[in-house]
mmCIF file of C-alpha atoms in Angstrom:
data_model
loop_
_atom_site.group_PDB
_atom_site.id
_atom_site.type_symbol
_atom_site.label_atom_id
_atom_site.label_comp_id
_atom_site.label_asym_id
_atom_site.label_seq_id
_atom_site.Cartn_x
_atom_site.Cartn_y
_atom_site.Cartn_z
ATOM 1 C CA UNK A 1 28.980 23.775 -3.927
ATOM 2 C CA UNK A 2 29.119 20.273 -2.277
ATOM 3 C CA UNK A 3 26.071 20.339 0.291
ATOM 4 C CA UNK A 4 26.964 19.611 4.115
ATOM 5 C CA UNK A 5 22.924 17.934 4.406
ATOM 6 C CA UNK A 6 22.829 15.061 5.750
ATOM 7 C CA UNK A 7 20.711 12.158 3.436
ATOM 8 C CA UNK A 8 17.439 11.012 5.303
ATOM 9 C CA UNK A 9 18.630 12.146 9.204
ATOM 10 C CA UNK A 10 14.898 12.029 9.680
ATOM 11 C CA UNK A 11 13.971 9.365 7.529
ATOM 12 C CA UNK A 12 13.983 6.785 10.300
ATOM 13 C CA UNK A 13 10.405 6.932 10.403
ATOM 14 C CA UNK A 14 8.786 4.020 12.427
ATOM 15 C CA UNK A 15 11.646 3.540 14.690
ATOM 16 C CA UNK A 16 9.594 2.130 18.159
ATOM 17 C CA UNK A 17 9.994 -1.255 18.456
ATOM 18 C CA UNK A 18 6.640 -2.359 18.819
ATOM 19 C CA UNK A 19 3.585 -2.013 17.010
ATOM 20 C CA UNK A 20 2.094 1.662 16.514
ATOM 21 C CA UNK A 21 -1.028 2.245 19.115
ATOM 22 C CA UNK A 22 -3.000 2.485 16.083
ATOM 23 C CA UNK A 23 -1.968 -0.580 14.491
ATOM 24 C CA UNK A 24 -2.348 -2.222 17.889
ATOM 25 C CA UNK A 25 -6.358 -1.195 18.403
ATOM 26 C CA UNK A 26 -6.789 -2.189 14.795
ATOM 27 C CA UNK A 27 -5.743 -5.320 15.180
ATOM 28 C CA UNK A 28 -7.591 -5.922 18.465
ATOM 29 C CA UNK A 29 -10.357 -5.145 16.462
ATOM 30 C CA UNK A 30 -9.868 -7.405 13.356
ATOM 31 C CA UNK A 31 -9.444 -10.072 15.761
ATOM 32 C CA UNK A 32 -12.318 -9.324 17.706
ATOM 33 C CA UNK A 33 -14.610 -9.657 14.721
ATOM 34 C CA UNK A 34 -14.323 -6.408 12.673
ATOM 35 C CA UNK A 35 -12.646 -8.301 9.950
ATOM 36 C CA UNK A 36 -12.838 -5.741 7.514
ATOM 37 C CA UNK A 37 -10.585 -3.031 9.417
ATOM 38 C CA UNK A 38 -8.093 -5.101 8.195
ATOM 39 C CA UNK A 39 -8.473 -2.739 4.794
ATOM 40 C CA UNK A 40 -7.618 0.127 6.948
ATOM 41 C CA UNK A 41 -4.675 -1.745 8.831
ATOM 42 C CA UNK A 42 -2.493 -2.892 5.702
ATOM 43 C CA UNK A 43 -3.502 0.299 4.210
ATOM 44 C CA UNK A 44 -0.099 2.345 5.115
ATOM 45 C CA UNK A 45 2.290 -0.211 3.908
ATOM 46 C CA UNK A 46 0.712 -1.683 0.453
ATOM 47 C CA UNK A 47 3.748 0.185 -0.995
ATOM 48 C CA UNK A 48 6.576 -1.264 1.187
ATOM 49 C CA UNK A 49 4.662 -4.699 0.135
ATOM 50 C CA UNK A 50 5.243 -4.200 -3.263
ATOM 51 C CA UNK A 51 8.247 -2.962 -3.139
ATOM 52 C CA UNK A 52 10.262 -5.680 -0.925
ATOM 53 C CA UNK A 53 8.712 -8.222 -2.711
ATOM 54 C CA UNK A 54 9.675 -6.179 -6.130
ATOM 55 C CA UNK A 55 13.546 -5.956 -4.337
ATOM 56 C CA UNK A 56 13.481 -9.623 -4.456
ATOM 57 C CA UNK A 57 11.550 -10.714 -7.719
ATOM 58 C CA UNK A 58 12.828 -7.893 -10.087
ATOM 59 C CA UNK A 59 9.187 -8.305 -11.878
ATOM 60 C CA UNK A 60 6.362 -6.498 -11.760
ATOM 61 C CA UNK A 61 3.569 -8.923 -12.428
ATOM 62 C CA UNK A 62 5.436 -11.608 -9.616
ATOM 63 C CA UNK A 63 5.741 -9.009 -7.479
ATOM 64 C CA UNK A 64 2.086 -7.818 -7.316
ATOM 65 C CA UNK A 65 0.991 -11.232 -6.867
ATOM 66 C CA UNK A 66 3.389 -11.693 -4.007
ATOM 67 C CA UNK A 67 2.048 -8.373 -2.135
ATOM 68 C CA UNK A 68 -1.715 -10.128 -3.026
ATOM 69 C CA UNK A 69 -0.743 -13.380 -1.176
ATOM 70 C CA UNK A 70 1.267 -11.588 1.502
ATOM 71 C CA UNK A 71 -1.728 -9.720 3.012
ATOM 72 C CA UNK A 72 -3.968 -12.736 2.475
ATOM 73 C CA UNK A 73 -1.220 -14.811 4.461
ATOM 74 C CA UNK A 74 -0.942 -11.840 6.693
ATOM 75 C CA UNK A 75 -4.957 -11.945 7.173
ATOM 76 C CA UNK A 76 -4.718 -15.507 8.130
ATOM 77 C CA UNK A 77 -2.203 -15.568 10.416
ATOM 78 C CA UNK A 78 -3.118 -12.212 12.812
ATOM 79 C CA UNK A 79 -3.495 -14.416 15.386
ATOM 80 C CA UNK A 80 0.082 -15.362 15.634
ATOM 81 C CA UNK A 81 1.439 -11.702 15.688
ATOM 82 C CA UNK A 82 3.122 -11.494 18.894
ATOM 83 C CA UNK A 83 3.320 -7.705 19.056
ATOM 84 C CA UNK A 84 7.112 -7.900 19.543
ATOM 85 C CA UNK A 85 7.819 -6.226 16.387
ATOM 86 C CA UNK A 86 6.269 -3.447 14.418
ATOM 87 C CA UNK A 87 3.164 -4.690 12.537
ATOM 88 C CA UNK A 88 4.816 -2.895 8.884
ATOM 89 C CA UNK A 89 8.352 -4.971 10.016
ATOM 90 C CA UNK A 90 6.332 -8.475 10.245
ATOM 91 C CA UNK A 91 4.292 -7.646 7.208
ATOM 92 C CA UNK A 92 7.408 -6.817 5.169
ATOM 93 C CA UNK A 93 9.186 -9.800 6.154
ATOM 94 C CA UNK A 94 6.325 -12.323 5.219
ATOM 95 C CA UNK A 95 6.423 -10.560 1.388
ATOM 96 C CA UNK A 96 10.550 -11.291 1.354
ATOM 97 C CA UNK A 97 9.954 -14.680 2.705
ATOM 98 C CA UNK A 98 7.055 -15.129 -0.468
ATOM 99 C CA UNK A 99 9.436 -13.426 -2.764
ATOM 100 C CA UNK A 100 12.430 -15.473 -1.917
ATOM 101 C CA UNK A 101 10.191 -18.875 -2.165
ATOM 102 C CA UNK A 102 9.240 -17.939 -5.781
ATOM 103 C CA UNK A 103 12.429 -16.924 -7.147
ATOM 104 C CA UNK A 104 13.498 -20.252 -5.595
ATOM 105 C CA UNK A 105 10.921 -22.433 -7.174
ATOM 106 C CA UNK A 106 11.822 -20.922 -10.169
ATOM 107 C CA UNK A 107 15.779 -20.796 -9.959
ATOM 108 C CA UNK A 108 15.050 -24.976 -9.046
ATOM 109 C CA UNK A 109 13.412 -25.094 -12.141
ATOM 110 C CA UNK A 110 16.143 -23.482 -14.147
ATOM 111 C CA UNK A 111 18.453 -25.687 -12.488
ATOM 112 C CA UNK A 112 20.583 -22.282 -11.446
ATOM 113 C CA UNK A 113 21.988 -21.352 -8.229
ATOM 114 C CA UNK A 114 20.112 -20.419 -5.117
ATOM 115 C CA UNK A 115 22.439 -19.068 -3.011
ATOM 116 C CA UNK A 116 24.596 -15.572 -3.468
ATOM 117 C CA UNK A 117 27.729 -15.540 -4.117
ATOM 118 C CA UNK A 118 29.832 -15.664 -0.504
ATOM 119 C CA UNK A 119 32.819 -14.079 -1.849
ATOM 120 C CA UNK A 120 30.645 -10.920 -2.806
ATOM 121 C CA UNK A 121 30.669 -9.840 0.588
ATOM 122 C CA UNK A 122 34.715 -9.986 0.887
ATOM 123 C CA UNK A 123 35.265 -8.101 -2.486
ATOM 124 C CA UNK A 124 36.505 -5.041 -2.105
ATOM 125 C CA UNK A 125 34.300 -2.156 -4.021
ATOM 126 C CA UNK A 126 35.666 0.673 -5.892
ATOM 127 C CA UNK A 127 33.381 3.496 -6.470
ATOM 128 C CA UNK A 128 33.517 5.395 -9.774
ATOM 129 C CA UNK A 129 36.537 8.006 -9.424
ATOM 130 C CA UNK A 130 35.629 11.706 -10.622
ATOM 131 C CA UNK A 131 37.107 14.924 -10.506
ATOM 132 C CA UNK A 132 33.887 16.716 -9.381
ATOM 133 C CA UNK A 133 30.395 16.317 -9.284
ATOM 134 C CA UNK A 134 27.398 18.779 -10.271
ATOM 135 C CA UNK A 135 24.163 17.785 -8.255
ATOM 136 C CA UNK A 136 21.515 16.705 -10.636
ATOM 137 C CA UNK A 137 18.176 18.282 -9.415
ATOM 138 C CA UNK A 138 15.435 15.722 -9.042
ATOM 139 C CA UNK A 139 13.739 17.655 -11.551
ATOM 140 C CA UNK A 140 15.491 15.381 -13.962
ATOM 141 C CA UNK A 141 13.223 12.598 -12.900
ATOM 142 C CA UNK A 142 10.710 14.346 -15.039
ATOM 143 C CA UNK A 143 12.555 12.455 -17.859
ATOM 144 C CA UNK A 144 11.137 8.609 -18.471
ATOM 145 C CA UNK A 145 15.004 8.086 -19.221
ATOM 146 C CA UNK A 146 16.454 9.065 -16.195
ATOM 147 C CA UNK A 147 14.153 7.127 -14.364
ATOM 148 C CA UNK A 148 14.543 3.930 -15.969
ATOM 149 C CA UNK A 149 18.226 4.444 -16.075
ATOM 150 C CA UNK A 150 18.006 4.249 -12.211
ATOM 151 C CA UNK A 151 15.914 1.639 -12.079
ATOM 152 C CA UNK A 152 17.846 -0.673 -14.315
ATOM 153 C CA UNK A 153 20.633 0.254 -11.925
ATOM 154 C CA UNK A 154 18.992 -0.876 -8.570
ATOM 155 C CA UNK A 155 17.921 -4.118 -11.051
ATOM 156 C CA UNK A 156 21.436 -4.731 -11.907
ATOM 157 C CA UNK A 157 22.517 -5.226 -8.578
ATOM 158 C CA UNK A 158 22.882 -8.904 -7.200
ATOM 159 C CA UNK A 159 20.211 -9.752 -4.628
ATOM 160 C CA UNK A 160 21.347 -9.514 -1.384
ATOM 161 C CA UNK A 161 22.447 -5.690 -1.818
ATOM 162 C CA UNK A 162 19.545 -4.922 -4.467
ATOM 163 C CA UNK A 163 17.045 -5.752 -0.947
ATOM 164 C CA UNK A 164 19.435 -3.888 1.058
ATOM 165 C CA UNK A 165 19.166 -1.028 -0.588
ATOM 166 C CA UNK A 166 14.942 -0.828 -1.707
ATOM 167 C CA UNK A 167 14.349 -1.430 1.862
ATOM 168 C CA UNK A 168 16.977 1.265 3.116
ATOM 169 C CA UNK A 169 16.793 3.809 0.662
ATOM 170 C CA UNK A 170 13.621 3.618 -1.173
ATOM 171 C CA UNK A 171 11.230 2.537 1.743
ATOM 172 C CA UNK A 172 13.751 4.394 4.447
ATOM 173 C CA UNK A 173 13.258 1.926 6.543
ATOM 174 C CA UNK A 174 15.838 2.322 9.713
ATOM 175 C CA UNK A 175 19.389 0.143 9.724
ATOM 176 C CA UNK A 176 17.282 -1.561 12.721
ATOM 177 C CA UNK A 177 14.111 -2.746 10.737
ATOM 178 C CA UNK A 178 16.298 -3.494 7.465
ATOM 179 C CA UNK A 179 17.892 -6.054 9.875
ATOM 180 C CA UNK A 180 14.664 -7.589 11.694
ATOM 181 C CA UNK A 181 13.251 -7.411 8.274
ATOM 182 C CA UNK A 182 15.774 -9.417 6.090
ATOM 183 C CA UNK A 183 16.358 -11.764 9.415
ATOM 184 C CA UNK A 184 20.736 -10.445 9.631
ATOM 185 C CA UNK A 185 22.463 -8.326 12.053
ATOM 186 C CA UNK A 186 23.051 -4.650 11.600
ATOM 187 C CA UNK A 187 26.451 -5.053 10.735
ATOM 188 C CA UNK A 188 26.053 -6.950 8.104
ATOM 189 C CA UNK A 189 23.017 -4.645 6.602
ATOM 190 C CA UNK A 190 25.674 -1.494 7.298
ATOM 191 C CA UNK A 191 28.208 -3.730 5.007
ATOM 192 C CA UNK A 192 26.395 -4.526 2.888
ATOM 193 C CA UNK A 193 24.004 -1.096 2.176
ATOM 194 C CA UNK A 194 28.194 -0.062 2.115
ATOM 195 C CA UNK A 195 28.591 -1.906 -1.470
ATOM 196 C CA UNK A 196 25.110 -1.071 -2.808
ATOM 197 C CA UNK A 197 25.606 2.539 -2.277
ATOM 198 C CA UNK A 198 29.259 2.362 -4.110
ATOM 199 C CA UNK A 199 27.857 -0.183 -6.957
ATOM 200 C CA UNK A 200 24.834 2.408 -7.839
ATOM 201 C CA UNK A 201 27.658 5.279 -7.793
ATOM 202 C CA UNK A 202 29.687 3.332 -9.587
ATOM 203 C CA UNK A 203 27.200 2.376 -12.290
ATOM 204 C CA UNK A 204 25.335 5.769 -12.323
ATOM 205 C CA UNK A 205 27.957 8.143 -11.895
ATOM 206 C CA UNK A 206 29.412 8.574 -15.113
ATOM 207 C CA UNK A 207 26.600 7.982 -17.207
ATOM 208 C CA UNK A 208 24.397 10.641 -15.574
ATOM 209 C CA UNK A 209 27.952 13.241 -15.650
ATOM 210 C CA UNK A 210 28.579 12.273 -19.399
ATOM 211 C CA UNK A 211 25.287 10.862 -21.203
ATOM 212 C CA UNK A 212 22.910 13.127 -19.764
ATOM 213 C CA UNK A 213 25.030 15.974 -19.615
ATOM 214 C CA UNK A 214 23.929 18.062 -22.741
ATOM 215 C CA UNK A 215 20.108 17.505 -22.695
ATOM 216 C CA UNK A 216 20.009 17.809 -18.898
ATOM 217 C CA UNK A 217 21.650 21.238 -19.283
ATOM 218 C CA UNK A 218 19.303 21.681 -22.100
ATOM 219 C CA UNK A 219 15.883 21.258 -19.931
ATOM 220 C CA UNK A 220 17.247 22.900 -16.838
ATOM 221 C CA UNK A 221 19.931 25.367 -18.250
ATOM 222 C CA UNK A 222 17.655 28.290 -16.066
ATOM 223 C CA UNK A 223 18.667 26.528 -12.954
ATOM 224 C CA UNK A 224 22.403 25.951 -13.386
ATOM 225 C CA UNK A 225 24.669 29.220 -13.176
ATOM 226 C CA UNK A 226 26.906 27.295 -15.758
ATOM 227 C CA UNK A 227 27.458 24.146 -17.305
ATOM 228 C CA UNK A 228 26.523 21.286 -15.362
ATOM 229 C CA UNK A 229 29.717 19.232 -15.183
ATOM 230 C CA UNK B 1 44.979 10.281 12.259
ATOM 231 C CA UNK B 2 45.025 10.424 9.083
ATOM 232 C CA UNK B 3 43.114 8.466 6.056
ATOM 233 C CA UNK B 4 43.628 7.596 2.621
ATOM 234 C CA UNK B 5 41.102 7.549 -0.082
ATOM 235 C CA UNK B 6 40.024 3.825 0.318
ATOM 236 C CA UNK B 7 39.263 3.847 3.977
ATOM 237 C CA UNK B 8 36.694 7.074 3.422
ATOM 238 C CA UNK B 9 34.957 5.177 1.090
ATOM 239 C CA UNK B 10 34.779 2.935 3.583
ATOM 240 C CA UNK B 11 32.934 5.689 5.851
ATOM 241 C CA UNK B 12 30.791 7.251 3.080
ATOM 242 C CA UNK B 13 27.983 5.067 3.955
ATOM 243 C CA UNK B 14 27.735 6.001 7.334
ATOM 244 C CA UNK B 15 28.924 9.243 6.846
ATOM 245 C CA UNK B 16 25.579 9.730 4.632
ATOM 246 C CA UNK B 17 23.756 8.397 7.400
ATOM 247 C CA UNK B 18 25.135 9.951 9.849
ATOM 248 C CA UNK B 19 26.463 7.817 12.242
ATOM 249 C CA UNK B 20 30.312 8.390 11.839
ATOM 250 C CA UNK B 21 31.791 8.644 15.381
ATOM 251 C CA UNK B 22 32.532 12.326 15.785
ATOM 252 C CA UNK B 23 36.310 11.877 16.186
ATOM 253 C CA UNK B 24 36.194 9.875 13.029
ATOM 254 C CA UNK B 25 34.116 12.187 11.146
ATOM 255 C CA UNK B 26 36.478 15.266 11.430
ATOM 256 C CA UNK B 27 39.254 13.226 10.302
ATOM 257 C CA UNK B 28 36.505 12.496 7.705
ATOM 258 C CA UNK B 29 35.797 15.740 6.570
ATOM 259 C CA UNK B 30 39.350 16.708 7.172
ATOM 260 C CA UNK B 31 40.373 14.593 3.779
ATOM 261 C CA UNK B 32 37.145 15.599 1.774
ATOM 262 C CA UNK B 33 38.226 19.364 2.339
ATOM 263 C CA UNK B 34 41.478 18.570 0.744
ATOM 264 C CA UNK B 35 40.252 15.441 -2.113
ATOM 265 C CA UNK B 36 38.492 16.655 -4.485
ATOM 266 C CA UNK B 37 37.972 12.708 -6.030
ATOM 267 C CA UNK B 38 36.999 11.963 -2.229
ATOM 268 C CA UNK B 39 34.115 14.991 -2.151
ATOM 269 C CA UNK B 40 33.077 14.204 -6.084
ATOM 270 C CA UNK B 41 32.456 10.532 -4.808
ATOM 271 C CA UNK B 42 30.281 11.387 -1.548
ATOM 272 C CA UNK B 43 28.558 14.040 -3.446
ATOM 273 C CA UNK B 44 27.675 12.035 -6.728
ATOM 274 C CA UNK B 45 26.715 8.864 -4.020
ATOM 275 C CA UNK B 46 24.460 11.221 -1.731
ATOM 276 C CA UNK B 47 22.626 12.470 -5.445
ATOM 277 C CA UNK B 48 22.006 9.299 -6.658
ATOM 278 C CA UNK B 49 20.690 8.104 -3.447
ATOM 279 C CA UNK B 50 18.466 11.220 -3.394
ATOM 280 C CA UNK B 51 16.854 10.622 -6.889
ATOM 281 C CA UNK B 52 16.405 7.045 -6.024
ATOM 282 C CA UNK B 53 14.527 7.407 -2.768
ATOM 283 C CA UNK B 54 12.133 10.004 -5.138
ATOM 284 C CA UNK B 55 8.772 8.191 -5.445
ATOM 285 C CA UNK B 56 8.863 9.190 -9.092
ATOM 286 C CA UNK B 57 11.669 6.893 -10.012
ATOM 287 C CA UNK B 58 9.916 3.255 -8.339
ATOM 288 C CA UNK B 59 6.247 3.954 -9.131
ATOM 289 C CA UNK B 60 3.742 1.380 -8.106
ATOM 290 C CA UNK B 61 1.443 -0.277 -10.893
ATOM 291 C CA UNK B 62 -1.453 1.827 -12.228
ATOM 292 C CA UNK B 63 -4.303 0.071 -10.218
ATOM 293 C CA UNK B 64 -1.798 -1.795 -7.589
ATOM 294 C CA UNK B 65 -3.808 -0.865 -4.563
ATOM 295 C CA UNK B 66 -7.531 -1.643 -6.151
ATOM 296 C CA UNK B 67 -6.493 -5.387 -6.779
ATOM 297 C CA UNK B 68 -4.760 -5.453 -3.428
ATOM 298 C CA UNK B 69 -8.448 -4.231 -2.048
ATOM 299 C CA UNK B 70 -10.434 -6.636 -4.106
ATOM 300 C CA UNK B 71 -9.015 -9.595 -3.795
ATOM 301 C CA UNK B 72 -8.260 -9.414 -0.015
ATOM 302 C CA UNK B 73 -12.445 -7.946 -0.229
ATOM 303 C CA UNK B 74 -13.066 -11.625 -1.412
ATOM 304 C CA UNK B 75 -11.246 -13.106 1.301
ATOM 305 C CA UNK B 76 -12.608 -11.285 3.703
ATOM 306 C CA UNK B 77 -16.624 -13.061 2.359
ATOM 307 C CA UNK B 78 -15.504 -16.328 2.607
#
């Protein structure tokens, strides 16, 4: 039965525009002295570091190093957080900025291309055509194989949608912060979350309805009235 | 109105999210009732979007947060 839920409604977490009152009064405090509430303050969002810098670098080891020098950079320059923007929003976008100025330096020293590809936002996407679908429970995740076959996925994607789509749908950040975040208008995060949606279907669909098939059935045949697909 | 397969993939995005313009979203759902490739699309899309998000599939390194700690700790002496 095809489910009528909508995905992540309520997953719009930190919507208000400026900073949370109690990332406000910790930062009034760090600044006033009490320099090590700034533990507490980054706290909340060492995973949304990680992970937009990860969105970015594709690497582990880079991308740990890039959260590192984010909240150090983030430490230094308090001072010049205007309060405009949600704290988490100005702290993701330093560790894109970091991410972006490694892979950089390093694409300059492969001699490859910086820039995406402009045409990849005018190609047209086709998702992966079936004649039905049978929901895989997230139980599956269990299996190492499953999740790496989703993460190799989200790697496989080019850069501009990989971000779009680690910051959307893995951090849940709003359309709205995606945007401030990444520094583009909302359209063009709809547009392009659009494509990166279709490419993971595209590239997951049939191997999770054919590969997995038998040994999912196999580990959760008490769960399914029937065969799976 | 009436859409063909192409322009509701064009709306499965938002339609996931939510923020189809009700007129548009009846014509929406008025197709999926009927397209079985339409439905199997938005359904194996929402899934996979679903087991992504899970915090099982992008865990952080074993130790992430400790380093994080220490290193900005040795900041924060200087």
């Amino acid at each position: 039965m095809r489910s009528t839920l909508m995905f992540k409604q309520s997953s719009v977490a930190a919507i208000e525009a400026k900073p949370s009152s109690r990332d406000g009064e910790l930062i009034a405090r760090v600044l006033g002295g009490e320099r090590q509430l700034f533990h507490e303050l980054v706290q909340p969002y060492e995973r949304s570091i990680y992970f937009a810098a990860y969105s970015v670098l594709e690497n582990e080891h880079d991308a740990e190093d890039v959260a590192q020098e984010t909240v150090l950079k983030a430490l230094k320059n308090l001072g010049s957080f205007r309060g405009d923007a949600k704290f988490s929003t100005w702290l993701v976008s330093i560790a894109i900025n970091e991410a972006r100025a490694r892979l950089r330096h390093a694409r300059v020293l492969k001699f490859e291309s910086v820039d995406a590809d402009p045409q990849d936002e005018e190609r047209e996407f086709v998702p992966a055509v079936l004649r039905d679908w049978r929901e895989v429970p997230s139980e599956a995740l269990e299996r190492k194989e499953i999740r790496e076959l989703l993460r190799s996925a989200v790697a496989s994607l080019p850069e501009m949608y990989r971000e779009v789509l680690i910051l959307r749908d893995v951090q849940e950040f709003s359309i709205a912060d995606t945007a401030v975040t990444l520094g583009v208008n909302e359209g063009v995060v709809k547009t392009r979350l659009l494509r990166a949606r279709l490419m993971m279907q595209k590239i997951l669909a049939p191997k999770l309805k054919t590969k997995h098939a038998g040994s999912l059935f196999g580990l959760f045949k008490g769960k399914a009235s029937g065969s799976w697909f | 109105m009436v859409l063909d397969c192409k322009h509701v993939w064009e709306q499965i995005s938002d339609y996931i999210d939510g923020t189809v313009p009700q007129e548009l979203r009846e014509v929406v759902e008025t197709h999926l009732a009927h397209c079985r490739h339409c439905a199997a699309v938005l359904d194996s899309t929402r899934n996979i979007l679903v087991l992504v998000a899970d915090e099982r599939t992008f865990e952080l390194p074993v130790g992430y947060s400790e380093r994080l700690h220490a290193r900005l700790q040795v900041e924060l002496e200087k």
